[in-house]
């Protein structure tokens, strides 16, 4: 009974906070967003914070994370520092349109280039919900599954800001749109950013979401991104996660695809405390293509859990999924991926693979690839591997005069390369190759929190 009582207190902490701060939550947003809150908090309360008894969270108990006491920026505290003085994103020097979020809030000093094609919108979710109400009525909270995941419902209840991107019909944005989300605070902090992307017919866009921490406080980042990809549209979403050991990042992506659309998602976790990625792809029309990729590199006591659900609801669609993990020390990881082929989804082609490399005897990986097929004219496969470095390959490299550390790094890089090569944007792919090699060489992790620019005395953040 005492365990149940303790469990109830966690939910009550957040429902009470919601009741106390509801006025502030609705201060910045339109009714389209605020009207969704009550139903969402009820869904959250009914389901509760997931523990390992919840099948989709079998390998990641979220309750201890939410038991922590965090501060929350309800009133959009002004960030007066020049970001260029305190922060340097690892993925820099790209030819990209770059905007910043601070603790989930759209940075007031963002400068969106004026040369973007007419009709393109890149801005604050809160502000755009008021200036583009009809778009938000059509798309906001239409794809996220509040009734299936309590943490998504909690985001819907607390969401105040994030980014909104709209690409009108026929517009092709060649350069990536880089979103840099920074967690920074003088105390432990949580944030619930909410993002919405709408790619209209025959349009194309590539988004690079980089998530970082500056100071050495405990952070809980629980974000939700919804994306609508219309007929013949092309959408790439790259999520690079590089946060210190005290961070928890829960990232949920929901994509709705229309006919002949092509979607690529890629989640790259370079450093974390706890990371949980949820990827939901819904093929709502014929001839959709979805490419779902991921790579994580973890050591110490880090934990990375990737969950995916690819829903083949219509015929003649194609999906390809590959997730890879490299685990060292006492790191733990998990992969659970389900491909759902519904009765009408004849002529489906769906392929899923999860490969993992354990570099120590104490690292642990759980993997659960799943196929659920209700159509008979399909081609589907799934599989998973967990193994160690190939001793024969190591011996071969050593016999050619390559040192042990260098040989080990080369084998790790060769293992990860297949996932990195899936990135469709050449400039991003080359940057990620450099970052992955830096991680394997130990050059990116100078200490537990200095993962931003590798400078031990950089202003604006503190070594642990």
Short mmCIF file of C-alpha atoms in Angstrom, two decimals:
data_model
loop_
_atom_site.label_atom_id
_atom_site.label_comp_id
_atom_site.label_asym_id
_atom_site.label_seq_id
_atom_site.Cartn_x
_atom_site.Cartn_y
_atom_site.Cartn_z
CA UNK A 1 0.00 0.00 0.00
CA UNK A 2 2.84 2.40 0.82
CA UNK A 3 4.26 1.91 -2.69
CA UNK A 4 0.91 2.83 -4.25
CA UNK A 5 0.67 5.88 -2.00
CA UNK A 6 4.14 7.01 -3.06
CA UNK A 7 3.26 6.47 -6.72
CA UNK A 8 0.13 8.56 -6.41
CA UNK A 9 2.09 11.47 -5.00
CA UNK A 10 4.14 11.76 -8.19
CA UNK A 11 1.08 12.30 -10.37
CA UNK A 12 -0.46 14.59 -7.77
CA UNK A 13 2.64 16.76 -7.82
CA UNK A 14 2.13 17.48 -11.52
CA UNK A 15 -1.66 17.75 -11.47
CA UNK A 16 -1.41 20.19 -8.55
CA UNK A 17 1.23 22.20 -10.37
CA UNK A 18 -1.04 22.30 -13.42
CA UNK A 19 -3.98 23.57 -11.36
CA UNK A 20 -1.84 26.22 -9.67
CA UNK A 21 -0.18 27.52 -12.83
CA UNK A 22 -2.94 27.14 -15.42
CA UNK A 23 -3.31 30.88 -15.76
CA UNK A 24 0.38 31.34 -16.53
CA UNK A 25 0.35 28.38 -18.92
CA UNK A 26 -2.28 30.11 -21.04
CA UNK A 27 -0.68 33.54 -20.94
CA UNK A 28 1.26 33.31 -24.20
CA UNK A 29 -0.75 30.96 -26.40
CA UNK A 30 -4.00 30.92 -28.37
CA UNK A 31 -7.15 29.03 -27.43
CA UNK A 32 -6.17 26.30 -29.92
CA UNK A 33 -3.39 25.26 -27.54
CA UNK A 34 -4.98 26.13 -24.19
CA UNK A 35 -8.22 24.27 -25.01
CA UNK A 36 -6.33 20.96 -25.23
CA UNK A 37 -4.91 21.10 -21.72
CA UNK A 38 -7.75 19.80 -19.52
CA UNK A 39 -8.33 16.62 -21.48
CA UNK A 40 -4.58 16.01 -21.63
CA UNK A 41 -4.02 16.36 -17.88
CA UNK A 42 -6.92 13.97 -17.30
CA UNK A 43 -5.29 11.42 -19.63
CA UNK A 44 -2.01 11.87 -17.79
CA UNK A 45 -3.65 11.37 -14.41
CA UNK A 46 -5.47 8.24 -15.60
CA UNK A 47 -2.35 6.58 -17.02
CA UNK A 48 0.27 7.85 -14.57
CA UNK A 49 4.02 8.14 -15.00
CA UNK A 50 5.17 4.95 -16.77
CA UNK A 51 7.24 2.36 -14.97
CA UNK A 52 8.60 -0.97 -16.21
CA UNK A 53 5.18 -2.58 -15.92
CA UNK A 54 4.06 -0.44 -18.86
CA UNK A 55 5.00 -2.54 -21.89
CA UNK A 56 6.28 0.32 -24.04
CA UNK A 57 8.51 1.46 -21.16
CA UNK A 58 9.60 -2.01 -20.12
CA UNK A 59 13.30 -1.12 -20.15
CA UNK A 60 13.08 2.45 -18.81
CA UNK A 61 11.40 3.30 -15.52
CA UNK A 62 10.54 7.00 -15.75
CA UNK A 63 9.15 7.34 -12.24
CA UNK A 64 12.45 8.13 -10.44
CA UNK A 65 13.10 10.90 -12.97
CA UNK A 66 9.77 12.58 -12.29
CA UNK A 67 10.15 12.21 -8.53
CA UNK A 68 12.92 14.83 -8.64
CA UNK A 69 12.05 18.42 -7.79
CA UNK A 70 12.57 20.73 -10.77
CA UNK A 71 12.03 24.40 -11.32
CA UNK A 72 9.91 25.54 -14.26
CA UNK A 73 10.02 28.75 -16.30
CA UNK A 74 6.31 29.55 -16.62
CA UNK A 75 6.79 33.23 -17.39
CA UNK A 76 9.40 33.20 -20.15
CA UNK A 77 12.37 34.58 -18.25
CA UNK A 78 14.44 36.91 -20.41
CA UNK A 79 17.80 35.49 -21.51
CA UNK A 80 19.99 38.59 -21.90
CA UNK A 81 23.31 36.94 -22.70
CA UNK A 82 24.66 36.79 -26.22
CA UNK A 83 24.43 33.12 -27.17
CA UNK A 84 27.59 33.37 -29.28
CA UNK A 85 29.51 34.18 -26.08
CA UNK A 86 28.29 31.24 -24.01
CA UNK A 87 27.59 28.48 -26.48
CA UNK A 88 29.03 26.81 -29.54
CA UNK A 89 26.99 24.02 -31.10
CA UNK A 90 29.01 21.00 -32.22
CA UNK A 91 27.26 21.09 -35.59
CA UNK A 92 28.42 24.54 -36.63
CA UNK A 93 29.57 26.31 -39.81
CA UNK A 94 26.69 24.80 -41.77
CA UNK A 95 24.97 26.80 -44.44
CA UNK A 96 21.68 26.73 -42.58
CA UNK A 97 18.91 28.88 -41.20
CA UNK A 98 19.59 28.70 -37.46
CA UNK A 99 17.21 29.57 -34.64
CA UNK A 100 17.47 28.97 -30.89
CA UNK A 101 15.22 27.76 -28.11
CA UNK A 102 16.17 28.47 -24.48
CA UNK A 103 14.60 26.00 -22.04
CA UNK A 104 11.94 25.27 -24.64
CA UNK A 105 11.15 28.96 -25.26
CA UNK A 106 11.71 30.59 -28.64
CA UNK A 107 14.75 32.89 -28.28
CA UNK A 108 13.62 36.52 -28.54
CA UNK A 109 16.69 37.57 -30.54
CA UNK A 110 16.30 34.96 -33.30
CA UNK A 111 16.72 36.47 -36.74
CA UNK A 112 14.92 34.57 -39.49
CA UNK A 113 16.53 35.35 -42.89
CA UNK A 114 14.51 37.59 -45.17
CA UNK A 115 15.56 35.67 -48.29
CA UNK A 116 13.34 32.67 -47.52
CA UNK A 117 10.68 31.96 -50.18
CA UNK A 118 7.35 33.72 -49.82
CA UNK A 119 4.95 32.00 -47.46
CA UNK A 120 7.58 30.13 -45.43
CA UNK A 121 7.03 30.53 -41.69
CA UNK A 122 9.70 29.87 -39.07
CA UNK A 123 8.80 31.13 -35.64
CA UNK A 124 7.56 30.71 -32.10
CA UNK A 125 4.84 28.11 -31.57
CA UNK A 126 3.11 30.40 -29.07
CA UNK A 127 3.14 33.46 -31.31
CA UNK A 128 2.22 31.57 -34.48
CA UNK A 129 -0.70 29.88 -32.72
CA UNK A 130 -2.24 33.36 -32.47
CA UNK A 131 -1.27 34.67 -35.92
CA UNK A 132 -2.03 31.47 -37.89
CA UNK A 133 -5.02 30.11 -36.03
CA UNK A 134 -6.52 28.14 -38.92
CA UNK A 135 -3.30 26.21 -39.51
CA UNK A 136 -3.17 25.33 -35.83
CA UNK A 137 -6.81 24.27 -35.76
CA UNK A 138 -6.04 21.87 -38.61
CA UNK A 139 -2.80 20.40 -37.31
CA UNK A 140 -2.03 21.10 -33.64
CA UNK A 141 -2.45 18.04 -31.42
CA UNK A 142 -3.90 16.03 -34.31
CA UNK A 143 -1.08 13.50 -34.59
CA UNK A 144 0.33 13.14 -31.06
CA UNK A 145 -1.08 10.17 -29.12
CA UNK A 146 -2.08 11.70 -25.78
CA UNK A 147 -4.34 8.78 -24.96
CA UNK A 148 -1.55 6.21 -25.42
CA UNK A 149 1.43 7.83 -23.65
CA UNK A 150 1.08 9.75 -20.41
CA UNK A 151 4.28 11.71 -21.04
CA UNK A 152 2.92 12.99 -24.34
CA UNK A 153 -0.28 13.98 -22.53
CA UNK A 154 1.79 15.77 -19.87
CA UNK A 155 3.53 17.74 -22.61
CA UNK A 156 0.19 18.74 -24.13
CA UNK A 157 -0.99 19.91 -20.71
CA UNK A 158 2.11 22.02 -19.99
CA UNK A 159 3.29 23.10 -23.47
CA UNK A 160 3.82 26.86 -23.82
CA UNK A 161 6.28 27.33 -26.66
CA UNK A 162 8.64 25.70 -29.12
CA UNK A 163 9.09 26.15 -32.86
CA UNK A 164 6.60 26.26 -35.72
CA UNK A 165 7.68 25.66 -39.32
CA UNK A 166 5.40 25.94 -42.33
CA UNK A 167 6.52 25.23 -45.90
CA UNK A 168 3.85 26.15 -48.50
CA UNK A 169 2.98 24.18 -51.63
CA UNK A 170 5.78 23.64 -54.12
CA UNK A 171 8.46 25.38 -52.04
CA UNK A 172 11.80 23.59 -51.73
CA UNK A 173 14.13 24.72 -48.95
CA UNK A 174 17.58 23.52 -49.98
CA UNK A 175 19.48 24.52 -46.84
CA UNK A 176 18.74 22.78 -43.53
CA UNK A 177 16.77 24.61 -40.87
CA UNK A 178 18.84 24.19 -37.71
CA UNK A 179 17.02 24.39 -34.38
CA UNK A 180 19.34 24.61 -31.35
CA UNK A 181 17.54 23.88 -28.07
CA UNK A 182 19.62 24.80 -25.02
CA UNK A 183 18.85 23.95 -21.41
CA UNK A 184 20.34 26.55 -19.06
CA UNK A 185 19.49 27.41 -15.47
CA UNK A 186 20.78 28.26 -12.02
CA UNK A 187 18.67 25.47 -10.54
CA UNK A 188 17.38 22.06 -11.63
CA UNK A 189 14.90 22.66 -14.43
CA UNK A 190 12.24 20.92 -16.51
CA UNK A 191 10.79 22.00 -19.86
CA UNK A 192 8.01 20.79 -22.14
CA UNK A 193 8.71 22.24 -25.61
CA UNK A 194 6.10 21.60 -28.28
CA UNK A 195 6.90 21.83 -31.98
CA UNK A 196 4.75 21.73 -35.10
CA UNK A 197 5.94 21.24 -38.69
CA UNK A 198 3.66 21.44 -41.74
CA UNK A 199 5.08 20.53 -45.16
CA UNK A 200 2.51 21.15 -47.90
CA UNK A 201 2.16 19.38 -51.27
CA UNK A 202 5.32 19.09 -53.39
CA UNK A 203 7.32 20.97 -50.75
CA UNK A 204 10.64 19.92 -49.22
CA UNK A 205 12.42 20.77 -45.97
CA UNK A 206 15.21 19.43 -43.78
CA UNK A 207 15.29 20.13 -40.05
CA UNK A 208 18.31 19.63 -37.82
CA UNK A 209 17.34 19.71 -34.13
CA UNK A 210 20.38 19.98 -31.83
CA UNK A 211 19.76 19.55 -28.10
CA UNK A 212 22.35 20.69 -25.56
CA UNK A 213 22.92 21.65 -21.94
CA UNK A 214 25.03 24.54 -20.65
CA UNK A 215 25.16 24.50 -16.85
CA UNK A 216 25.65 21.41 -14.70
CA UNK A 217 22.16 21.28 -13.16
CA UNK A 218 19.67 18.43 -13.45
CA UNK A 219 17.46 18.87 -16.49
CA UNK A 220 14.28 17.14 -17.59
CA UNK A 221 13.43 17.90 -21.20
CA UNK A 222 10.20 16.28 -22.41
CA UNK A 223 9.44 17.51 -25.91
CA UNK A 224 6.87 16.61 -28.56
CA UNK A 225 7.14 17.34 -32.28
CA UNK A 226 4.23 16.84 -34.68
CA UNK A 227 4.86 16.82 -38.43
CA UNK A 228 2.37 16.75 -41.29
CA UNK A 229 3.87 15.76 -44.65
CA UNK A 230 1.47 16.31 -47.54
CA UNK A 231 1.27 14.61 -50.94
CA UNK A 232 4.58 14.41 -52.84
CA UNK A 233 6.37 16.25 -50.02
CA UNK A 234 9.85 15.39 -48.71
CA UNK A 235 10.79 15.85 -45.07
CA UNK A 236 14.04 15.06 -43.23
CA UNK A 237 14.28 15.34 -39.43
CA UNK A 238 17.68 14.93 -37.77
CA UNK A 239 17.85 15.03 -33.96
CA UNK A 240 21.31 15.37 -32.41
CA UNK A 241 21.37 14.93 -28.64
CA UNK A 242 24.48 16.01 -26.73
CA UNK A 243 23.71 16.61 -23.06
CA UNK A 244 25.51 16.03 -19.79
CA UNK A 245 25.13 13.10 -17.41
CA UNK A 246 22.49 14.76 -15.22
CA UNK A 247 20.09 15.29 -18.12
CA UNK A 248 16.98 13.34 -19.01
CA UNK A 249 15.69 13.83 -22.55
CA UNK A 250 12.31 12.43 -23.61
CA UNK A 251 11.78 13.17 -27.29
CA UNK A 252 8.54 12.20 -29.04
CA UNK A 253 8.10 12.60 -32.80
CA UNK A 254 4.76 12.01 -34.56
CA UNK A 255 4.67 12.09 -38.37
CA UNK A 256 1.57 11.86 -40.57
CA UNK A 257 2.29 11.06 -44.23
CA UNK A 258 0.15 11.56 -47.32
CA UNK A 259 0.45 9.90 -50.76
CA UNK A 260 3.87 9.71 -52.43
CA UNK A 261 5.57 11.52 -49.56
CA UNK A 262 9.07 10.66 -48.37
CA UNK A 263 10.16 11.00 -44.74
CA UNK A 264 13.55 10.38 -43.15
CA UNK A 265 14.15 10.60 -39.40
CA UNK A 266 17.52 10.13 -37.73
CA UNK A 267 18.16 10.25 -33.97
CA UNK A 268 21.82 10.56 -32.97
CA UNK A 269 22.61 10.40 -29.26
CA UNK A 270 26.23 11.35 -28.55
CA UNK A 271 26.07 11.96 -24.81
CA UNK A 272 23.30 11.85 -22.23
CA UNK A 273 22.18 10.85 -18.78
CA UNK A 274 18.91 9.20 -19.76
CA UNK A 275 17.42 9.46 -23.24
CA UNK A 276 14.12 8.09 -24.45
CA UNK A 277 13.22 8.60 -28.12
CA UNK A 278 9.69 7.85 -29.36
CA UNK A 279 9.22 7.79 -33.13
CA UNK A 280 5.72 7.31 -34.55
CA UNK A 281 5.21 7.20 -38.33
CA UNK A 282 1.68 6.94 -39.73
CA UNK A 283 1.31 6.21 -43.45
CA UNK A 284 -2.11 7.61 -44.12
CA UNK A 285 -2.10 7.15 -47.90
CA UNK A 286 -0.61 5.00 -50.67
CA UNK A 287 2.97 5.08 -51.94
CA UNK A 288 4.54 6.59 -48.83
CA UNK A 289 8.20 6.04 -48.01
CA UNK A 290 9.64 6.20 -44.48
CA UNK A 291 13.29 5.84 -43.53
CA UNK A 292 13.79 5.63 -39.77
CA UNK A 293 17.35 5.58 -38.48
CA UNK A 294 19.23 6.05 -35.24
CA UNK A 295 22.65 5.74 -33.63
CA UNK A 296 23.65 6.11 -30.00
CA UNK A 297 27.05 6.04 -28.32
CA UNK A 298 27.05 5.66 -24.55
CA UNK A 299 29.40 4.94 -21.67
CA UNK A 300 29.61 5.38 -17.88
CA UNK A 301 26.05 4.81 -16.54
CA UNK A 302 24.21 6.40 -19.44
CA UNK A 303 20.93 4.93 -20.64
CA UNK A 304 19.42 5.25 -24.12
CA UNK A 305 16.03 3.78 -25.10
CA UNK A 306 14.72 4.02 -28.67
CA UNK A 307 11.07 3.16 -29.34
CA UNK A 308 9.50 3.21 -32.79
CA UNK A 309 6.09 2.49 -34.25
CA UNK A 310 5.67 2.46 -38.03
CA UNK A 311 2.03 2.18 -39.03
CA UNK A 312 1.42 0.85 -42.55
CA UNK A 313 -2.26 1.78 -42.80
CA UNK A 314 -2.48 1.89 -46.61
CA UNK A 315 -1.18 -0.28 -49.49
CA UNK A 316 1.97 0.13 -51.59
CA UNK A 317 4.11 1.75 -48.92
CA UNK A 318 7.78 1.23 -48.04
CA UNK A 319 9.64 1.55 -44.74
CA UNK A 320 13.26 0.95 -43.83
CA UNK A 321 14.48 1.06 -40.26
CA UNK A 322 18.00 0.76 -38.83
CA UNK A 323 19.11 1.55 -35.28
CA UNK A 324 22.63 0.98 -33.97
CA UNK A 325 24.09 1.28 -30.49
CA UNK A 326 27.63 1.33 -29.10
CA UNK A 327 27.81 0.77 -25.33
CA UNK A 328 30.82 0.92 -23.02
CA UNK A 329 31.44 0.76 -19.26
CA UNK A 330 28.12 0.20 -17.42
CA UNK A 331 25.93 1.84 -20.04
CA UNK A 332 22.53 0.33 -20.76
CA UNK A 333 20.37 0.56 -23.83
CA UNK A 334 17.06 -0.58 -25.26
CA UNK A 335 15.35 -0.81 -28.61
CA UNK A 336 11.69 -1.68 -29.16
CA UNK A 337 10.40 -1.24 -32.67
CA UNK A 338 7.05 -2.32 -34.05
CA UNK A 339 6.00 -2.43 -37.69
CA UNK A 340 2.21 -2.60 -37.97
CA UNK A 341 0.80 -3.80 -41.31
CA UNK A 342 -2.96 -3.30 -41.31
CA UNK A 343 -5.47 -5.40 -43.34
CA UNK A 344 -5.71 -2.89 -46.21
CA UNK A 345 -1.95 -2.45 -46.48
CA UNK A 346 -1.27 -4.94 -49.28
CA UNK A 347 2.00 -4.65 -51.25
CA UNK A 348 3.79 -3.38 -48.14
CA UNK A 349 7.58 -3.55 -48.03
CA UNK A 350 8.93 -3.09 -44.50
CA UNK A 351 12.39 -3.87 -43.17
CA UNK A 352 13.73 -3.39 -39.65
CA UNK A 353 17.13 -4.04 -38.09
CA UNK A 354 18.77 -3.29 -34.75
CA UNK A 355 22.51 -3.91 -34.27
CA UNK A 356 24.45 -3.28 -31.07
CA UNK A 357 28.09 -3.37 -30.03
CA UNK A 358 29.08 -4.00 -26.41
CA UNK A 359 32.59 -2.81 -25.52
CA UNK A 360 32.62 -4.07 -21.92
CA UNK A 361 31.32 -7.00 -19.89
CA UNK A 362 29.16 -4.67 -17.81
CA UNK A 363 27.34 -2.92 -20.67
CA UNK A 364 23.82 -4.23 -21.32
CA UNK A 365 21.44 -4.00 -24.27
CA UNK A 366 17.78 -5.07 -24.55
CA UNK A 367 16.29 -5.35 -28.00
CA UNK A 368 12.77 -6.20 -29.13
CA UNK A 369 12.04 -5.99 -32.87
CA UNK A 370 8.37 -6.63 -33.67
CA UNK A 371 6.21 -7.30 -36.72
CA UNK A 372 2.41 -7.32 -36.57
CA UNK A 373 0.99 -8.25 -39.97
CA UNK A 374 -2.68 -8.45 -41.00
CA UNK A 375 -2.17 -8.48 -44.79
CA UNK A 376 -0.92 -11.40 -46.87
CA UNK A 377 0.74 -9.80 -49.91
CA UNK A 378 3.70 -8.18 -48.15
CA UNK A 379 7.49 -8.35 -47.85
CA UNK A 380 8.62 -7.76 -44.28
CA UNK A 381 11.64 -8.65 -42.18
CA UNK A 382 13.10 -7.78 -38.82
CA UNK A 383 16.13 -8.77 -36.80
CA UNK A 384 18.51 -7.80 -34.03
CA UNK A 385 22.12 -8.48 -33.04
CA UNK A 386 24.14 -7.84 -29.90
CA UNK A 387 27.85 -8.58 -30.03
CA UNK A 388 31.41 -7.49 -29.30
CA UNK A 389 34.35 -6.33 -31.39
CA UNK A 390 35.60 -8.92 -33.86
CA UNK A 391 38.84 -10.36 -32.47
CA UNK A 392 39.94 -11.51 -35.92
CA UNK A 393 39.48 -8.04 -37.35
CA UNK A 394 41.35 -6.58 -34.38
CA UNK A 395 44.21 -9.05 -34.90
CA UNK A 396 44.36 -8.18 -38.61
CA UNK A 397 44.64 -4.45 -37.90
CA UNK A 398 47.24 -4.99 -35.18
CA UNK A 399 49.29 -7.19 -37.50
CA UNK A 400 49.43 -4.25 -39.92
CA UNK A 401 51.12 -2.08 -37.31
CA UNK A 402 48.04 -0.25 -36.07
CA UNK A 403 47.99 0.41 -32.31
CA UNK A 404 45.33 -1.17 -30.13
CA UNK A 405 43.45 2.06 -29.37
CA UNK A 406 43.46 3.13 -33.01
CA UNK A 407 42.36 -0.33 -34.18
CA UNK A 408 39.55 -0.32 -31.64
CA UNK A 409 38.42 3.11 -32.80
CA UNK A 410 38.47 2.04 -36.46
CA UNK A 411 36.29 -0.99 -35.76
CA UNK A 412 33.80 1.08 -33.76
CA UNK A 413 33.66 3.68 -36.51
CA UNK A 414 33.15 1.00 -39.17
CA UNK A 415 30.24 -0.38 -37.15
CA UNK A 416 28.60 3.04 -36.77
CA UNK A 417 29.30 4.18 -40.33
CA UNK A 418 26.31 2.38 -41.85
CA UNK A 419 23.89 4.44 -39.74
CA UNK A 420 25.72 7.73 -40.34
CA UNK A 421 25.77 7.13 -44.09
CA UNK A 422 21.96 7.17 -44.12
CA UNK A 423 21.93 10.96 -43.62
CA UNK A 424 20.68 12.46 -46.91
CA UNK A 425 22.15 15.95 -46.44
CA UNK A 426 25.83 15.79 -47.38
CA UNK A 427 26.97 18.73 -45.23
CA UNK A 428 25.20 17.31 -42.17
CA UNK A 429 26.53 13.83 -42.89
CA UNK A 430 30.14 15.05 -43.01
CA UNK A 431 29.72 16.96 -39.73
CA UNK A 432 28.23 13.92 -38.03
CA UNK A 433 31.08 11.73 -39.27
CA UNK A 434 33.51 14.12 -37.59
CA UNK A 435 31.51 14.15 -34.35
CA UNK A 436 31.23 10.36 -34.19
CA UNK A 437 34.98 9.99 -34.69
CA UNK A 438 35.61 12.59 -31.98
CA UNK A 439 33.39 10.68 -29.57
CA UNK A 440 35.18 7.39 -30.28
CA UNK A 441 38.55 9.10 -29.80
CA UNK A 442 37.36 10.58 -26.50
CA UNK A 443 37.81 14.13 -27.76
CA UNK A 444 34.24 15.35 -27.27
CA UNK A 445 33.71 14.40 -23.65
CA UNK A 446 36.22 16.52 -21.72
CA UNK A 447 34.16 16.15 -18.55
CA UNK A 448 30.61 15.24 -17.67
CA UNK A 449 29.11 18.58 -18.69
CA UNK A 450 31.63 20.17 -21.07
CA UNK A 451 30.28 18.53 -24.18
CA UNK A 452 29.46 21.75 -25.99
CA UNK A 453 32.64 23.07 -27.50
CA UNK A 454 35.39 21.13 -25.73
CA UNK A 455 36.79 24.20 -23.97
CA UNK A 456 37.28 23.56 -20.27
CA UNK A 457 37.12 27.28 -19.46
CA UNK A 458 34.39 28.37 -21.85
CA UNK A 459 32.15 31.06 -20.27
CA UNK A 460 28.57 30.30 -19.40
CA UNK A 461 28.85 26.76 -18.14
CA UNK A 462 30.59 24.92 -15.34
CA UNK A 463 32.61 21.74 -15.23
CA UNK A 464 31.38 19.13 -12.79
#
